[in-house]
mmCIF file with all atom_site columns, C-alpha atoms in Angstrom:
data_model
loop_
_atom_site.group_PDB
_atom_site.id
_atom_site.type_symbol
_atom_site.label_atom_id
_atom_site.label_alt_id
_atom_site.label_comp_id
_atom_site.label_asym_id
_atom_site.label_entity_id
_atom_site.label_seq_id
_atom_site.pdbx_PDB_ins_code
_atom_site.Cartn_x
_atom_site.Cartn_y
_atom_site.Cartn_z
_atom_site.occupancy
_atom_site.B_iso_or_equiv
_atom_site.pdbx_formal_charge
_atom_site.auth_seq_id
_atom_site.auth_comp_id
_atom_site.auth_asym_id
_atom_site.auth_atom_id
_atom_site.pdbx_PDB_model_num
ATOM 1   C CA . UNK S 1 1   ? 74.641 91.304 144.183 1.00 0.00 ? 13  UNK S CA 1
ATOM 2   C CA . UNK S 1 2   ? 77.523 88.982 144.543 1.00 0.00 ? 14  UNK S CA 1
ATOM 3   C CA . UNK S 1 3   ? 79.523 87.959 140.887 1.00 0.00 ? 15  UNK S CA 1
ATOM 4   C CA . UNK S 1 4   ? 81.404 85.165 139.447 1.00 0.00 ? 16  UNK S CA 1
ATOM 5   C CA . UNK S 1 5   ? 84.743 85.239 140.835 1.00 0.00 ? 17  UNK S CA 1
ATOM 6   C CA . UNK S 1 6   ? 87.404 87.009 138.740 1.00 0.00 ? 18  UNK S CA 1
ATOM 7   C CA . UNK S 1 7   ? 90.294 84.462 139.843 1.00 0.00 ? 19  UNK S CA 1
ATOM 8   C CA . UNK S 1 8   ? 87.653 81.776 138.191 1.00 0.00 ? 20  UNK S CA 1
ATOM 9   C CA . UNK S 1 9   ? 87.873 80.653 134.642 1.00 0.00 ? 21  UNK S CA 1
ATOM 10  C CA . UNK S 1 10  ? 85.205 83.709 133.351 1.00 0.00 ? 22  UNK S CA 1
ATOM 11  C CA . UNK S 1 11  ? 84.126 81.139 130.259 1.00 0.00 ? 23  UNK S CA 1
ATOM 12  C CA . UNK S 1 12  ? 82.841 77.265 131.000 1.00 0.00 ? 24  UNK S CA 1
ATOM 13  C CA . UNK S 1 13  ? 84.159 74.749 128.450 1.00 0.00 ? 25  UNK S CA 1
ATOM 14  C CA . UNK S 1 14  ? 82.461 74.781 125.230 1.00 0.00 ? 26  UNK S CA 1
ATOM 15  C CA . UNK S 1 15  ? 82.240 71.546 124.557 1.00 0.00 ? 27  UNK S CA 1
ATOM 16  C CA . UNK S 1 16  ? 80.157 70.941 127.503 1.00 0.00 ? 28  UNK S CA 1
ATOM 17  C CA . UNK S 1 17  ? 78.013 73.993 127.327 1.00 0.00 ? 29  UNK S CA 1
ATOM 18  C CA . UNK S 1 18  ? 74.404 74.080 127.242 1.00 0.00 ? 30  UNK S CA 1
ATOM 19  C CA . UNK S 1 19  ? 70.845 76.257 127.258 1.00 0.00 ? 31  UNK S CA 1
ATOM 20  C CA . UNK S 1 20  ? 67.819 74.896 127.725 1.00 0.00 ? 32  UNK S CA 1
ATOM 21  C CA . UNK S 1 21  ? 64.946 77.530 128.294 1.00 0.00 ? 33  UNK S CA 1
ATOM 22  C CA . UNK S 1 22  ? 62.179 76.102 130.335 1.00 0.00 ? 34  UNK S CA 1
ATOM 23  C CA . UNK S 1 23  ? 58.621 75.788 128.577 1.00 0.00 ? 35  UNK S CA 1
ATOM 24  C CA . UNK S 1 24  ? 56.526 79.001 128.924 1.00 0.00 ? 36  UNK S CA 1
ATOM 25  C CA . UNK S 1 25  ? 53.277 77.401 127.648 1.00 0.00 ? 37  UNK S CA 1
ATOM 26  C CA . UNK S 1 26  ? 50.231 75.927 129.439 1.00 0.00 ? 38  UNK S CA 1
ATOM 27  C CA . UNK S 1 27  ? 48.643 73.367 127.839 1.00 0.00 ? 39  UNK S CA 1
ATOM 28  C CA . UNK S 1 28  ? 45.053 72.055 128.985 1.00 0.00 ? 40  UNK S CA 1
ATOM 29  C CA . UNK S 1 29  ? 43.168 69.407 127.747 1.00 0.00 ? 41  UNK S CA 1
ATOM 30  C CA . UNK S 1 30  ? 39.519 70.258 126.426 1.00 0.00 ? 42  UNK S CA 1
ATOM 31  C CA . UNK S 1 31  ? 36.339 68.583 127.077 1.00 0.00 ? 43  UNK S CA 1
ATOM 32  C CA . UNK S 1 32  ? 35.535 68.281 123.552 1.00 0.00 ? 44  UNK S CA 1
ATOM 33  C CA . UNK S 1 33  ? 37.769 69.690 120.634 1.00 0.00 ? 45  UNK S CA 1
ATOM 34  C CA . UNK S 1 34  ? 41.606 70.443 120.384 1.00 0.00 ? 46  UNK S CA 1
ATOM 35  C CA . UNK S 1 35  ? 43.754 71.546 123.734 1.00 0.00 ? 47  UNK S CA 1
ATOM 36  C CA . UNK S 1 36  ? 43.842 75.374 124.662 1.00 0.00 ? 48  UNK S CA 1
ATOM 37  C CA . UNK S 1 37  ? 46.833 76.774 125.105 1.00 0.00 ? 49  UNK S CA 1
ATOM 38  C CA . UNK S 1 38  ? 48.321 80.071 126.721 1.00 0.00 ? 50  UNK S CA 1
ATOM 39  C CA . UNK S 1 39  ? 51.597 81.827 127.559 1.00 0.00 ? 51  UNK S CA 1
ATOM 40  C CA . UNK S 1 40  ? 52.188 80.699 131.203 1.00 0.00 ? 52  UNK S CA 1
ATOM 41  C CA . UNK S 1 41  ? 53.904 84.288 132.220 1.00 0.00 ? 53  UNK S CA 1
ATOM 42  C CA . UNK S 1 42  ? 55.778 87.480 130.191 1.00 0.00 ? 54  UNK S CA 1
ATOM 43  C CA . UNK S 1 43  ? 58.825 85.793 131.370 1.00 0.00 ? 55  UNK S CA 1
ATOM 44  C CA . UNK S 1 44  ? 60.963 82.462 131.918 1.00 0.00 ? 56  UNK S CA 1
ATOM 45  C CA . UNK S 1 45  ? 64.441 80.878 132.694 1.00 0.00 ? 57  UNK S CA 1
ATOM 46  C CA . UNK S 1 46  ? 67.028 78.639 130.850 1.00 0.00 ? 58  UNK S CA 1
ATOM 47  C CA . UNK S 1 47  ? 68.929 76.222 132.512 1.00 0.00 ? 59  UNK S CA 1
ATOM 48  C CA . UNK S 1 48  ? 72.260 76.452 131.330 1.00 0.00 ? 60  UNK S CA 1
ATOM 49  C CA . UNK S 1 49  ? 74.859 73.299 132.275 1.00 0.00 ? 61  UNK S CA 1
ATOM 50  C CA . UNK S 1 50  ? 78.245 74.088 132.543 1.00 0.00 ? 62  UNK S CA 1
ATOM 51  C CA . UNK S 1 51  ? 81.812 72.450 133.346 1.00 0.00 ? 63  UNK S CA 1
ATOM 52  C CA . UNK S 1 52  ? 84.915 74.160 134.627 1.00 0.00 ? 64  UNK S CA 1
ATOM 53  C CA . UNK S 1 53  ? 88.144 72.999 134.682 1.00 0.00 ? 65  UNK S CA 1
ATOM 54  C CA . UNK S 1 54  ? 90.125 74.227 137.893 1.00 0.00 ? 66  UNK S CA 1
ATOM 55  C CA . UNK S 1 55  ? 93.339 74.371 139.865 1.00 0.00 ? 67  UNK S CA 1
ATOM 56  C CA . UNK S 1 56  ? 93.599 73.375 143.765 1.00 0.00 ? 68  UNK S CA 1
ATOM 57  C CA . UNK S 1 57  ? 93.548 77.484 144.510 1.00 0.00 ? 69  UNK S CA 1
ATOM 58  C CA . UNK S 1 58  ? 90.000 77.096 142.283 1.00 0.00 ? 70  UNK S CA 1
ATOM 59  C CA . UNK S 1 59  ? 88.745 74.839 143.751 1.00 0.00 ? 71  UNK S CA 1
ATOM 60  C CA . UNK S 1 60  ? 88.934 76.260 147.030 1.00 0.00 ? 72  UNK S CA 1
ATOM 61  C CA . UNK S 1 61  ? 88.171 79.921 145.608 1.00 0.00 ? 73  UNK S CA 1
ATOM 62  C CA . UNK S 1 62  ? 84.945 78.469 144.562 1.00 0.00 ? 74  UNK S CA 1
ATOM 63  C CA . UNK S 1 63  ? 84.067 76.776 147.713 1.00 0.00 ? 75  UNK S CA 1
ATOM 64  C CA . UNK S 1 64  ? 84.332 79.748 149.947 1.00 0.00 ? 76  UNK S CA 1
ATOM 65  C CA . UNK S 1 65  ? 83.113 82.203 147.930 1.00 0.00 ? 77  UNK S CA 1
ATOM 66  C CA . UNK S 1 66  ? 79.508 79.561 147.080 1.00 0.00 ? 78  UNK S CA 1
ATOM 67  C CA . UNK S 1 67  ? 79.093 79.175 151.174 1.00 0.00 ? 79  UNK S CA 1
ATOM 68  C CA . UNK S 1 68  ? 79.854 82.472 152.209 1.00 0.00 ? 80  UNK S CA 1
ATOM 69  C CA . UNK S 1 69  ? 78.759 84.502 149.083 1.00 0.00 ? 81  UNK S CA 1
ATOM 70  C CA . UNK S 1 70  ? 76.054 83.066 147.452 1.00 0.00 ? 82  UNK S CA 1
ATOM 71  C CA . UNK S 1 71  ? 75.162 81.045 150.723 1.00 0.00 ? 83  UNK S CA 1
ATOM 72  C CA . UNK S 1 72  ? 75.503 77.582 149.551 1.00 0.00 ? 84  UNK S CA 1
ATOM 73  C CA . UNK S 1 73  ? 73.497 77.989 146.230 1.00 0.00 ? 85  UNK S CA 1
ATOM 74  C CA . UNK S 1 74  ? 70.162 79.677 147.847 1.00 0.00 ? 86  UNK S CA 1
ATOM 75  C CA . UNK S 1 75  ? 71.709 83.807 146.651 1.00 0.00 ? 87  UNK S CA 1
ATOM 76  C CA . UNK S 1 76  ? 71.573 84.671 142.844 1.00 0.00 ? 88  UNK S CA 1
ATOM 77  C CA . UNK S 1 77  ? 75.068 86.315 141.535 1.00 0.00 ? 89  UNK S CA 1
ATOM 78  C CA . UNK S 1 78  ? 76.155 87.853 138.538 1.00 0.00 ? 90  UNK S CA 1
ATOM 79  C CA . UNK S 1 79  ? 77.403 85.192 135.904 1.00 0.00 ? 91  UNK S CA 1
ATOM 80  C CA . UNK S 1 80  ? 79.015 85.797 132.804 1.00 0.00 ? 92  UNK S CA 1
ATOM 81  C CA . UNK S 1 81  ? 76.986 84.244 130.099 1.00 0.00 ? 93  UNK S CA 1
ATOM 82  C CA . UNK S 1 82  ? 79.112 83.291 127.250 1.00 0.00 ? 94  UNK S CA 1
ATOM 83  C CA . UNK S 1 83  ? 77.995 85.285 124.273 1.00 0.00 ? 95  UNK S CA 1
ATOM 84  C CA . UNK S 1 84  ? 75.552 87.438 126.183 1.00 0.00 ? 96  UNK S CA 1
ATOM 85  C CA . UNK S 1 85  ? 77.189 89.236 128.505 1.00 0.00 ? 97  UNK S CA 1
ATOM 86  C CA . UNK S 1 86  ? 76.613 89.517 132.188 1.00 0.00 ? 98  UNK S CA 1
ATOM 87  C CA . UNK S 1 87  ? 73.428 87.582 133.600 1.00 0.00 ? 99  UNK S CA 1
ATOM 88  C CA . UNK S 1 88  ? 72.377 86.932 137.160 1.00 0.00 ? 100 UNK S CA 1
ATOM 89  C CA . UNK S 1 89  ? 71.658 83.377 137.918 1.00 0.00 ? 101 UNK S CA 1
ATOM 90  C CA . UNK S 1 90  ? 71.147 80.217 140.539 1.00 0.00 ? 102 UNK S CA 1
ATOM 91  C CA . UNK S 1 91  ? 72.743 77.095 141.118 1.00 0.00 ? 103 UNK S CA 1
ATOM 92  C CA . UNK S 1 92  ? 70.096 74.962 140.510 1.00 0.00 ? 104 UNK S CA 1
ATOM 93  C CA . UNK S 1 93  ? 70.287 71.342 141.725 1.00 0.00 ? 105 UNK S CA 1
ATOM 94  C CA . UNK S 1 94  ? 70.464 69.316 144.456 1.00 0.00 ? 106 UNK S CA 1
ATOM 95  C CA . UNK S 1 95  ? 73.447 68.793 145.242 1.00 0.00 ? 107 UNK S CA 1
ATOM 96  C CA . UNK S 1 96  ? 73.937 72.080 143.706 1.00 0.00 ? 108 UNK S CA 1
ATOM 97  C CA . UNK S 1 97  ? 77.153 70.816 141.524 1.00 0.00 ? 109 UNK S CA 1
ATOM 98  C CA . UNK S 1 98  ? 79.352 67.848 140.863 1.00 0.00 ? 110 UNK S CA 1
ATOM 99  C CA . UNK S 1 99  ? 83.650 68.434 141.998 1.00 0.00 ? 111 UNK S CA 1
ATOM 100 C CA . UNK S 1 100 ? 85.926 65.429 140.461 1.00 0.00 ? 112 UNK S CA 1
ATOM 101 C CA . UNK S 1 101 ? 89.552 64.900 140.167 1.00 0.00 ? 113 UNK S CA 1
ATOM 102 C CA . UNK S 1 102 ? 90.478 65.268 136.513 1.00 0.00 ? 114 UNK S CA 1
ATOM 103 C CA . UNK S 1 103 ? 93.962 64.683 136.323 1.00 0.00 ? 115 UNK S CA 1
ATOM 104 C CA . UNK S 1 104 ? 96.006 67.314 137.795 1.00 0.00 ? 116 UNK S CA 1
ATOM 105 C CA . UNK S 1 105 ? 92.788 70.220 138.252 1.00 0.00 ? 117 UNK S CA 1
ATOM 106 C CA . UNK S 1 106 ? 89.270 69.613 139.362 1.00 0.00 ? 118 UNK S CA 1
ATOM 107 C CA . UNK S 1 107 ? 86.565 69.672 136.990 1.00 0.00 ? 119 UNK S CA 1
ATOM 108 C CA . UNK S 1 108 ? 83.206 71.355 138.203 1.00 0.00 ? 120 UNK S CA 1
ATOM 109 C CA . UNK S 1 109 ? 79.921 70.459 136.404 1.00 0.00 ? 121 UNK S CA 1
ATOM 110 C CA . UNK S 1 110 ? 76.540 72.233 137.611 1.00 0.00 ? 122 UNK S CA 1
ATOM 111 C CA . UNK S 1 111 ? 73.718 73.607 136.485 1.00 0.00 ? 123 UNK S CA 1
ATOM 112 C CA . UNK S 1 112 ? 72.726 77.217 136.278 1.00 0.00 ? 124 UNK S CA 1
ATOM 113 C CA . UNK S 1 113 ? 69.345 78.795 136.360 1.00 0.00 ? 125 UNK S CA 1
ATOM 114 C CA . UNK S 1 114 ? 69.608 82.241 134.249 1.00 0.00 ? 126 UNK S CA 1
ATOM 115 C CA . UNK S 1 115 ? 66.885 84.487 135.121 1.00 0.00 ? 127 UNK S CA 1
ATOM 116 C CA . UNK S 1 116 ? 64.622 86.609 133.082 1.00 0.00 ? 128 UNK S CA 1
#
């Protein structure tokens, strides 16, 4: 499976970091009575938005290595999840992340899908 590039910052900013685990529960909506509900599966994701900031060499690190690598987004990789340790994940998003000139570096915003 491919990883997180070494030569990339290995930890997003802090600041900017955040989980959000997707809803595992199915709610329905009774006849008569109060709603059922039910565990949707034994598993489920977080989305986890992150920001880099990055140099020119970076920025073009991280372009070649998400079309040739991970194919653009579509191929999971090896992330490392700050205070969890290594988790594979997905750029989730269309367009799959966000590049902008911030001052002298580049910062990169996306969101990540962490898998179960």
């Amino acid at each position: 499976m491919p990883t997180w590039p070494a030569s990339l910052p290995q930890h997003p900013l802090i600041k900017e970091y955040a989980e959000t685990p997707q809803s595992n529960v199915i709610r329905s909506q009774m006849d008569v009575g109060p709603a059922k509900t039910r565990r949707r599966s034994t598993a489920t994701t977080t989305d986890a938005e992150v920001v880099y900031l990055l140099t020119g060499p970076q920025r073009q690190t991280f372009l070649d290595w998400l079309n040739n690598d991970i194919a653009g987004g579509a191929l999971p990789f090896d992330w490392p999840r700050p205070r969890a340790g290594v988790e594979s994940v997905l750029i989730k998003g269309d367009p799959p992340y966000n590049m902008e000139p911030a001052g002298q570096k580049w910062r990169l915003s996306m969101t990540l899908e962490i898998q179960p």
